[in-house]
Amino acid sequence: MSKSKLGISDREAEVLALVGQHRSNAEIAAQLFISVRTVETHVSALLRKVGVADRRALAGRAAEFGPIEDGGAQAAALPVPLTSFVGRERERAALRDAVRAHRQVTALGPGGVGKTRLALAVAADLATEFTGGAWFVDLVPVTDPAMAGAAVARALRLGEQQGRGLDESVSAALGERRVLLLLDNCEHLRDGVAPFIEHLLAQCPNVTVLATSRARLMVPFEQVFTVPPLSLGEDAVALFLDRAAALGWPVDAEQSARVHEICGRLDGLALAIELAAARLPTLGLDGLSASLADPLRLLVGGRRADERHRSVRAMLDWSQALLTAEDRCVLRRVAVFAAPFTAADAMAVAGSAELDPIAVADGLARLTEQSLLTMVPSPRGTRYRALETIRQYEREALAAAGELDEVLARHLHWCSTIADQLITDPASATRDWQRAFDAVADDMRAALAWVAALPERRADAYDLAISLARLAFARNLIGESQRRYDEAAALTDDPAAAAAALRSAAEVAGCRMRGEDMYRRYRAAGEIASSAGDSASAARDLATAAITAYRMSDTFAQPVAAGEAAALLSAARELAGADPAALAAVALAECGVLADPGDRPDTPAAITSADTAAATLPESETTVPVAISRARRAVDLADRTGDPFARSAALDALAAAQCWVGDIFAAAETTQRRVALLAAMPHTPASALEHVNALSEAAEIGIGVGDLRGSHRWAEQLRDLPLLAERGDFATSALLVVAALAGHIDEVLTASGRFIDAWELSGRPYAPSLAPAAAGVVWAPVLGGDAAPRAEWLAIADTLDGASGHRFAYRAVFDAIVLLDRRQPERALAELASEPDALDERALWIWRHWYVALRAEAAVSAGHPDARGFVAAARTTVSGNPMAGAIVERAAALLEADGGI
């Protein structure tokens, strides 16, 4: 059946095609420039229209509805050249065969020989043979080898996933998909490209890489295909004639010998021939021949030019000689741009006292007419770029003219100005802001690489590194953000600035769920502050490192050594003095020791003697009141500092302590205070981590007190956070539980698609905190009449939870709901047989009220002799909880109707 008959819109057809490629909702949203929520809505509609039960079945049916018109996924993967591809039939067929036969092929040749055009033609030929598509990655603007994987991720429309870098995100996203990657211009990034390709091919068995480069990449299994110059007899002449005709200057047949001679002098190099053809309207064939006849002009190669580059250099020397002095100046100055630039950008960087900015704009037009620059269409207006061969040549010319440092300094100033504008722009989450950043990011990276190598300009390098770190975080490139903060810390001799950069790096590491990175950077910041005599800051940093060991223990690959966190806490106490912020941090770390008993240090030597004595007494008599007391003290101290992040962390500790003692209503109130506090905070690494944590806990605790409406609201906010775009499993986990309990089956099915996509892309990790979400999916389809996915989702829940001792309560609750719906109260009561007070409070967590209420209902429905006692006990426990209270009252009504068993 056609998509039109099913009522599938064009936008839904685009979404369907990408679902068929097994793209996550976040990837689809990024590619189509729509929100994740909109994608979820389209997927839900498609499930209904196509008539399938789940996302996997929908992906399997996607191919039945044909390709997408008007810019589908694969059509956008390869750029469309503005000019026709001429000749090279033999090379095209040979390279095509090589790509079919080998997983990594390098098209090798000098600059200007035509590697990119040939590789693009071959990729277009083979695109339909790769079900995951053929994708072009332009590496020309990339100046940092470490960003090679980021460039590939950007081309694939992938964002960074928490807990993994962009290289790993690319591997995870491609997985088993059959994909052709065309990596263009690799020679300047071999140190980054080679390990990336090796890792990618090892992790993704169906990926093929076609690279273009001037030098071998030296990776295992590399197959080299040497791209020769155009054959003089046919292809070279054909290319010249084609480009001349396109300019409106067709060459008569009797002049073909002259064309053959010109192409021969240019050694059949495609770039040289195209530039020569561009001169035809102004010089004619006679003028071209005369210009190329000058042996001095032709053979100037420069001391660094090897034989295979000599003719390219000669061709560029010749092109330069035909320019006015003003245009030569413009061309060499715009060569500092790493990425396509606008006329305004060029005027800012290339303009000077001796070169009027208006003349720069006029020069761009003339240079484009002469094929020395190319125009690049852009949603933000016309942009220009120089081919990499020309750009490298012009950088040398800039140095020879003695202008390199001056122009690079202006380029640095331009980058810094743009960075400041982007940082102060409040619309950082919009598509236009993202495009603006993407357009200049590679230039900022290039400017940073230049200035960081100059000892006398380390202050400028530090400032740009900090700006780039902030912008990368706003763009959700959190891995790069952390790296830039680390770089900034190494670029400054100011201890305070270095420590501040490390703290920011630690906060970003926390957003990446990299607890060890966060811990190490806070420790390093504390050591720097201590060495500089800043005892208060050192105390805060060391205490925060200790807090990290407790709060984020589940994100450590290896646990902190026994006694290490306690030793940091002891050192922080000694350094804190009377500083309010330091005292608040120490108090918060002390809460971690007691409020998270599973993560207490094995060697509590650093705990005060009074605390040690208290720890030897029964928990009910000492630890619980001490935990609450310490948490309240931490909140009080944090309030005195006025620091919202300290207040948020202290409120988190208080809520944890309140949950620990079973006062979930107090915990709910505390958590809501925390959410309200963070809602007004700007989006920074420090606020982002707190916000994610606060919304997650608010949604969970809302379930515990029966506030499903509020819990749903917070779960939706969590789902829509940009930081979690690539962590759909975590982003939708709370929503899945709330929607399941509320009976919103369609919402469960929609969100479950994003959950499973992201979890599988992350490598199906062990994650106990996500297991209740999978259990919720198990239950929801059963009530919706579709029991087929039950076994699969139970297996997912088992994988997530592993051998966790906390699984009992939520599994029992969901199983009891299903069994009671099926009128099997005896089995439901068996699931809830354990006395609530006999269970670990951490296992009951938010489920205590649900557990006792359902237990009462099951006891009544099963005719248990002490059903009245179950109801009475439940009434006391769930008082104030509207959801659990309704279940208990329903059980009480049933009990009375049955005559009061």
Short mmCIF file of N, CA and C in Angstrom, two decimals, residues 712-837:
data_model
loop_
_atom_site.label_atom_id
_atom_site.label_comp_id
_atom_site.label_asym_id
_atom_site.label_seq_id
_atom_site.Cartn_x
_atom_site.Cartn_y
_atom_site.Cartn_z
N HIS A 712 4.70 13.49 36.31
CA HIS A 712 4.68 13.47 34.85
C HIS A 712 5.26 14.77 34.29
N ARG A 713 4.95 15.87 34.92
CA ARG A 713 5.47 17.17 34.47
C ARG A 713 7.00 17.19 34.57
N TRP A 714 7.54 16.74 35.69
CA TRP A 714 8.99 16.74 35.85
C TRP A 714 9.65 15.72 34.92
N ALA A 715 8.98 14.60 34.71
CA ALA A 715 9.54 13.59 33.80
C ALA A 715 9.58 14.11 32.37
N GLU A 716 8.58 14.89 31.97
CA GLU A 716 8.60 15.49 30.64
C GLU A 716 9.74 16.50 30.51
N GLN A 717 9.95 17.29 31.56
CA GLN A 717 11.06 18.24 31.52
C GLN A 717 12.39 17.52 31.41
N LEU A 718 12.52 16.41 32.11
CA LEU A 718 13.75 15.62 32.03
C LEU A 718 13.93 15.07 30.63
N ARG A 719 12.86 14.56 30.05
CA ARG A 719 12.92 14.01 28.71
C ARG A 719 13.38 15.03 27.68
N ASP A 720 13.01 16.29 27.86
CA ASP A 720 13.28 17.32 26.86
C ASP A 720 14.58 18.08 27.09
N LEU A 721 15.36 17.72 28.09
CA LEU A 721 16.62 18.43 28.32
C LEU A 721 17.59 18.18 27.16
N PRO A 722 18.15 19.22 26.55
CA PRO A 722 19.09 19.01 25.44
C PRO A 722 20.29 18.16 25.84
N LEU A 723 20.73 18.27 27.08
CA LEU A 723 21.88 17.51 27.53
C LEU A 723 21.66 16.01 27.39
N LEU A 724 20.40 15.58 27.44
CA LEU A 724 20.09 14.16 27.39
C LEU A 724 19.60 13.71 26.02
N ALA A 725 19.85 14.53 24.99
CA ALA A 725 19.37 14.19 23.66
C ALA A 725 19.86 12.83 23.20
N GLU A 726 21.11 12.49 23.55
CA GLU A 726 21.67 11.21 23.14
C GLU A 726 21.59 10.16 24.23
N ARG A 727 20.93 10.48 25.35
CA ARG A 727 20.74 9.49 26.41
C ARG A 727 19.24 9.30 26.64
N GLY A 728 18.58 8.85 25.56
CA GLY A 728 17.14 8.67 25.63
C GLY A 728 16.71 7.65 26.66
N ASP A 729 17.58 6.68 27.00
CA ASP A 729 17.22 5.72 28.03
C ASP A 729 17.04 6.41 29.38
N PHE A 730 18.01 7.22 29.76
CA PHE A 730 17.89 7.95 31.03
C PHE A 730 16.80 9.01 30.94
N ALA A 731 16.74 9.72 29.80
CA ALA A 731 15.80 10.83 29.66
C ALA A 731 14.35 10.38 29.79
N THR A 732 14.05 9.18 29.30
CA THR A 732 12.65 8.72 29.30
C THR A 732 12.34 7.76 30.44
N SER A 733 13.34 7.42 31.27
CA SER A 733 13.12 6.37 32.28
C SER A 733 12.01 6.74 33.26
N ALA A 734 12.06 7.97 33.79
CA ALA A 734 11.02 8.37 34.75
C ALA A 734 9.67 8.47 34.06
N LEU A 735 9.64 8.98 32.83
CA LEU A 735 8.39 9.12 32.11
C LEU A 735 7.73 7.76 31.87
N LEU A 736 8.53 6.76 31.57
CA LEU A 736 7.99 5.42 31.33
C LEU A 736 7.28 4.88 32.58
N VAL A 737 7.88 5.08 33.72
CA VAL A 737 7.28 4.58 34.96
C VAL A 737 5.99 5.34 35.25
N VAL A 738 6.03 6.65 35.14
CA VAL A 738 4.84 7.47 35.44
C VAL A 738 3.71 7.13 34.46
N ALA A 739 4.04 7.07 33.17
CA ALA A 739 3.01 6.79 32.17
C ALA A 739 2.41 5.40 32.37
N ALA A 740 3.25 4.44 32.76
CA ALA A 740 2.74 3.09 33.01
C ALA A 740 1.76 3.09 34.18
N LEU A 741 2.14 3.75 35.27
CA LEU A 741 1.25 3.79 36.44
C LEU A 741 -0.03 4.56 36.15
N ALA A 742 0.06 5.57 35.28
CA ALA A 742 -1.12 6.36 34.95
C ALA A 742 -1.98 5.69 33.87
N GLY A 743 -1.47 4.62 33.29
CA GLY A 743 -2.23 3.92 32.25
C GLY A 743 -2.17 4.56 30.88
N HIS A 744 -1.15 5.41 30.63
CA HIS A 744 -0.99 6.06 29.33
C HIS A 744 -0.19 5.14 28.41
N ILE A 745 -0.86 4.17 27.85
CA ILE A 745 -0.18 3.10 27.11
C ILE A 745 0.50 3.63 25.86
N ASP A 746 -0.17 4.53 25.12
CA ASP A 746 0.45 5.07 23.90
C ASP A 746 1.75 5.80 24.22
N GLU A 747 1.75 6.54 25.32
CA GLU A 747 2.95 7.27 25.70
C GLU A 747 4.08 6.31 26.08
N VAL A 748 3.71 5.21 26.75
CA VAL A 748 4.71 4.20 27.09
C VAL A 748 5.34 3.62 25.83
N LEU A 749 4.51 3.27 24.87
CA LEU A 749 5.02 2.65 23.65
C LEU A 749 5.92 3.62 22.88
N THR A 750 5.53 4.89 22.84
CA THR A 750 6.34 5.89 22.14
C THR A 750 7.69 6.09 22.83
N ALA A 751 7.65 6.32 24.14
CA ALA A 751 8.89 6.58 24.87
C ALA A 751 9.78 5.35 24.92
N SER A 752 9.18 4.16 24.89
CA SER A 752 10.00 2.95 24.96
C SER A 752 10.89 2.79 23.73
N GLY A 753 10.44 3.32 22.58
CA GLY A 753 11.29 3.27 21.39
C GLY A 753 12.56 4.06 21.57
N ARG A 754 12.43 5.26 22.14
CA ARG A 754 13.63 6.07 22.39
C ARG A 754 14.50 5.41 23.45
N PHE A 755 13.87 4.84 24.47
CA PHE A 755 14.62 4.18 25.54
C PHE A 755 15.48 3.06 24.99
N ILE A 756 14.88 2.15 24.24
CA ILE A 756 15.64 0.99 23.77
C ILE A 756 16.69 1.39 22.74
N ASP A 757 16.39 2.38 21.89
CA ASP A 757 17.39 2.87 20.92
C ASP A 757 18.65 3.33 21.64
N ALA A 758 18.45 4.21 22.63
CA ALA A 758 19.60 4.81 23.31
C ALA A 758 20.35 3.77 24.14
N TRP A 759 19.62 2.89 24.78
CA TRP A 759 20.28 1.87 25.61
C TRP A 759 21.13 0.94 24.76
N GLU A 760 20.61 0.54 23.62
CA GLU A 760 21.38 -0.34 22.75
C GLU A 760 22.58 0.39 22.15
N LEU A 761 22.40 1.67 21.78
CA LEU A 761 23.53 2.44 21.26
C LEU A 761 24.62 2.62 22.32
N SER A 762 24.23 2.59 23.60
CA SER A 762 25.19 2.74 24.68
C SER A 762 25.87 1.43 25.04
N GLY A 763 25.53 0.35 24.32
CA GLY A 763 26.16 -0.93 24.59
C GLY A 763 25.43 -1.79 25.60
N ARG A 764 24.13 -1.52 25.82
CA ARG A 764 23.30 -2.29 26.74
C ARG A 764 23.95 -2.40 28.13
N PRO A 765 24.25 -1.27 28.77
CA PRO A 765 24.98 -1.32 30.04
C PRO A 765 24.12 -1.77 31.22
N TYR A 766 24.81 -2.24 32.24
CA TYR A 766 24.18 -2.50 33.54
C TYR A 766 23.83 -1.15 34.16
N ALA A 767 22.57 -0.93 34.49
CA ALA A 767 22.14 0.37 35.03
C ALA A 767 20.89 0.16 35.89
N PRO A 768 21.06 -0.21 37.14
CA PRO A 768 19.91 -0.53 38.00
C PRO A 768 18.87 0.58 38.09
N SER A 769 19.32 1.85 38.02
CA SER A 769 18.36 2.94 38.14
C SER A 769 17.37 2.99 36.98
N LEU A 770 17.71 2.36 35.86
CA LEU A 770 16.82 2.35 34.70
C LEU A 770 15.90 1.14 34.67
N ALA A 771 16.17 0.16 35.53
CA ALA A 771 15.40 -1.08 35.47
C ALA A 771 13.90 -0.88 35.72
N PRO A 772 13.46 -0.01 36.65
CA PRO A 772 12.01 0.18 36.82
C PRO A 772 11.33 0.64 35.54
N ALA A 773 12.03 1.40 34.70
CA ALA A 773 11.43 1.84 33.44
C ALA A 773 11.13 0.64 32.55
N ALA A 774 12.09 -0.29 32.45
CA ALA A 774 11.85 -1.49 31.64
C ALA A 774 10.72 -2.32 32.22
N ALA A 775 10.65 -2.40 33.55
CA ALA A 775 9.56 -3.13 34.18
C ALA A 775 8.21 -2.48 33.88
N GLY A 776 8.20 -1.14 33.82
CA GLY A 776 6.97 -0.44 33.47
C GLY A 776 6.51 -0.76 32.07
N VAL A 777 7.46 -0.89 31.14
CA VAL A 777 7.10 -1.26 29.77
C VAL A 777 6.54 -2.67 29.73
N VAL A 778 7.11 -3.56 30.53
CA VAL A 778 6.60 -4.94 30.60
C VAL A 778 5.13 -4.93 30.97
N TRP A 779 4.80 -4.12 31.96
CA TRP A 779 3.43 -4.13 32.47
C TRP A 779 2.46 -3.44 31.53
N ALA A 780 2.87 -2.28 30.96
CA ALA A 780 1.94 -1.48 30.18
C ALA A 780 1.36 -2.20 28.97
N PRO A 781 2.14 -2.88 28.13
CA PRO A 781 1.55 -3.56 26.98
C PRO A 781 0.59 -4.68 27.38
N VAL A 782 0.81 -5.29 28.56
CA VAL A 782 -0.11 -6.33 29.01
C VAL A 782 -1.50 -5.76 29.20
N LEU A 783 -1.59 -4.62 29.88
CA LEU A 783 -2.90 -4.00 30.07
C LEU A 783 -3.47 -3.50 28.76
N GLY A 784 -2.58 -3.18 27.81
CA GLY A 784 -3.05 -2.70 26.52
C GLY A 784 -3.44 -3.81 25.57
N GLY A 785 -3.35 -5.05 26.00
CA GLY A 785 -3.77 -6.16 25.16
C GLY A 785 -2.68 -6.75 24.30
N ASP A 786 -1.42 -6.35 24.50
CA ASP A 786 -0.34 -6.86 23.67
C ASP A 786 0.72 -7.44 24.58
N ALA A 787 0.71 -8.76 24.77
CA ALA A 787 1.64 -9.41 25.69
C ALA A 787 2.93 -9.85 25.03
N ALA A 788 3.04 -9.70 23.71
CA ALA A 788 4.20 -10.22 22.99
C ALA A 788 5.54 -9.68 23.48
N PRO A 789 5.66 -8.36 23.75
CA PRO A 789 6.98 -7.85 24.15
C PRO A 789 7.38 -8.20 25.58
N ARG A 790 6.52 -8.85 26.33
CA ARG A 790 6.77 -9.04 27.76
C ARG A 790 8.11 -9.73 28.02
N ALA A 791 8.34 -10.86 27.36
CA ALA A 791 9.56 -11.63 27.62
C ALA A 791 10.80 -10.81 27.27
N GLU A 792 10.73 -10.08 26.15
CA GLU A 792 11.89 -9.28 25.73
C GLU A 792 12.20 -8.19 26.74
N TRP A 793 11.17 -7.49 27.21
CA TRP A 793 11.41 -6.40 28.14
C TRP A 793 11.78 -6.92 29.53
N LEU A 794 11.29 -8.09 29.91
CA LEU A 794 11.74 -8.69 31.16
C LEU A 794 13.24 -8.99 31.11
N ALA A 795 13.69 -9.47 29.95
CA ALA A 795 15.12 -9.74 29.79
C ALA A 795 15.93 -8.45 29.87
N ILE A 796 15.38 -7.37 29.29
CA ILE A 796 16.06 -6.07 29.36
C ILE A 796 16.14 -5.61 30.82
N ALA A 797 15.04 -5.74 31.56
CA ALA A 797 15.04 -5.35 32.97
C ALA A 797 16.05 -6.16 33.76
N ASP A 798 16.16 -7.46 33.46
CA ASP A 798 17.13 -8.30 34.15
C ASP A 798 18.56 -7.85 33.85
N THR A 799 18.82 -7.50 32.59
CA THR A 799 20.16 -7.04 32.22
C THR A 799 20.50 -5.72 32.90
N LEU A 800 19.52 -4.83 32.96
CA LEU A 800 19.75 -3.54 33.61
C LEU A 800 20.01 -3.70 35.10
N ASP A 801 19.24 -4.58 35.73
CA ASP A 801 19.29 -4.70 37.18
C ASP A 801 20.38 -5.64 37.66
N GLY A 802 20.75 -6.62 36.84
CA GLY A 802 21.77 -7.56 37.23
C GLY A 802 21.38 -8.28 38.51
N ALA A 803 22.30 -8.31 39.45
CA ALA A 803 22.06 -8.98 40.73
C ALA A 803 21.72 -7.97 41.82
N SER A 804 21.22 -6.82 41.44
CA SER A 804 20.93 -5.77 42.42
C SER A 804 19.94 -6.27 43.47
N GLY A 805 20.20 -5.89 44.70
CA GLY A 805 19.28 -6.27 45.77
C GLY A 805 18.11 -5.32 45.89
N HIS A 806 18.03 -4.33 45.01
CA HIS A 806 16.98 -3.31 45.11
C HIS A 806 15.81 -3.60 44.17
N ARG A 807 15.84 -4.73 43.48
CA ARG A 807 14.83 -4.97 42.45
C ARG A 807 13.51 -5.43 43.04
N PHE A 808 13.51 -5.92 44.26
CA PHE A 808 12.33 -6.62 44.76
C PHE A 808 11.09 -5.76 44.77
N ALA A 809 11.16 -4.56 45.32
CA ALA A 809 9.95 -3.78 45.56
C ALA A 809 9.24 -3.38 44.28
N TYR A 810 9.97 -2.78 43.33
CA TYR A 810 9.27 -2.31 42.13
C TYR A 810 8.78 -3.49 41.30
N ARG A 811 9.54 -4.59 41.25
CA ARG A 811 9.05 -5.76 40.52
C ARG A 811 7.77 -6.30 41.16
N ALA A 812 7.78 -6.35 42.48
CA ALA A 812 6.60 -6.84 43.18
C ALA A 812 5.39 -5.96 42.92
N VAL A 813 5.59 -4.63 42.91
CA VAL A 813 4.49 -3.71 42.66
C VAL A 813 3.92 -3.90 41.27
N PHE A 814 4.78 -3.91 40.25
CA PHE A 814 4.28 -4.06 38.88
C PHE A 814 3.64 -5.43 38.67
N ASP A 815 4.24 -6.47 39.20
CA ASP A 815 3.66 -7.81 39.06
C ASP A 815 2.30 -7.89 39.75
N ALA A 816 2.21 -7.25 40.92
CA ALA A 816 0.93 -7.29 41.64
C ALA A 816 -0.15 -6.56 40.86
N ILE A 817 0.17 -5.43 40.24
CA ILE A 817 -0.82 -4.71 39.44
C ILE A 817 -1.34 -5.60 38.33
N VAL A 818 -0.43 -6.28 37.63
CA VAL A 818 -0.83 -7.16 36.53
C VAL A 818 -1.68 -8.31 37.04
N LEU A 819 -1.24 -8.94 38.13
CA LEU A 819 -1.96 -10.11 38.66
C LEU A 819 -3.34 -9.73 39.19
N LEU A 820 -3.44 -8.58 39.84
CA LEU A 820 -4.75 -8.15 40.31
C LEU A 820 -5.67 -7.83 39.13
N ASP A 821 -5.12 -7.24 38.06
CA ASP A 821 -5.93 -6.97 36.87
C ASP A 821 -6.41 -8.27 36.24
N ARG A 822 -5.60 -9.32 36.36
CA ARG A 822 -5.98 -10.62 35.81
C ARG A 822 -6.83 -11.44 36.79
N ARG A 823 -7.19 -10.83 37.93
CA ARG A 823 -8.00 -11.49 38.96
C ARG A 823 -7.29 -12.74 39.51
N GLN A 824 -6.02 -12.54 39.85
CA GLN A 824 -5.23 -13.60 40.48
C GLN A 824 -4.66 -13.06 41.79
N PRO A 825 -5.54 -12.74 42.75
CA PRO A 825 -5.08 -12.07 43.98
C PRO A 825 -4.15 -12.93 44.83
N GLU A 826 -4.33 -14.25 44.82
CA GLU A 826 -3.46 -15.11 45.62
C GLU A 826 -2.00 -14.98 45.15
N ARG A 827 -1.81 -14.98 43.84
CA ARG A 827 -0.45 -14.83 43.32
C ARG A 827 0.08 -13.43 43.61
N ALA A 828 -0.80 -12.43 43.52
CA ALA A 828 -0.36 -11.07 43.83
C ALA A 828 0.09 -10.96 45.28
N LEU A 829 -0.67 -11.58 46.20
CA LEU A 829 -0.31 -11.53 47.62
C LEU A 829 1.01 -12.26 47.86
N ALA A 830 1.25 -13.33 47.12
CA ALA A 830 2.51 -14.04 47.26
C ALA A 830 3.69 -13.16 46.85
N GLU A 831 3.48 -12.33 45.82
CA GLU A 831 4.54 -11.41 45.39
C GLU A 831 4.85 -10.37 46.47
N LEU A 832 3.82 -10.05 47.28
CA LEU A 832 3.94 -9.00 48.30
C LEU A 832 4.00 -9.59 49.70
N ALA A 833 4.48 -10.80 49.83
CA ALA A 833 4.41 -11.52 51.10
C ALA A 833 5.32 -10.92 52.17
N SER A 834 6.46 -10.34 51.78
CA SER A 834 7.40 -9.83 52.76
C SER A 834 6.82 -8.64 53.51
N GLU A 835 7.07 -8.59 54.83
CA GLU A 835 6.65 -7.45 55.62
C GLU A 835 7.43 -6.21 55.19
N PRO A 836 6.76 -5.10 54.95
CA PRO A 836 7.47 -3.89 54.49
C PRO A 836 8.61 -3.47 55.42
N ASP A 837 8.37 -3.56 56.75
CA ASP A 837 9.40 -3.11 57.68
C ASP A 837 10.61 -4.03 57.71
#
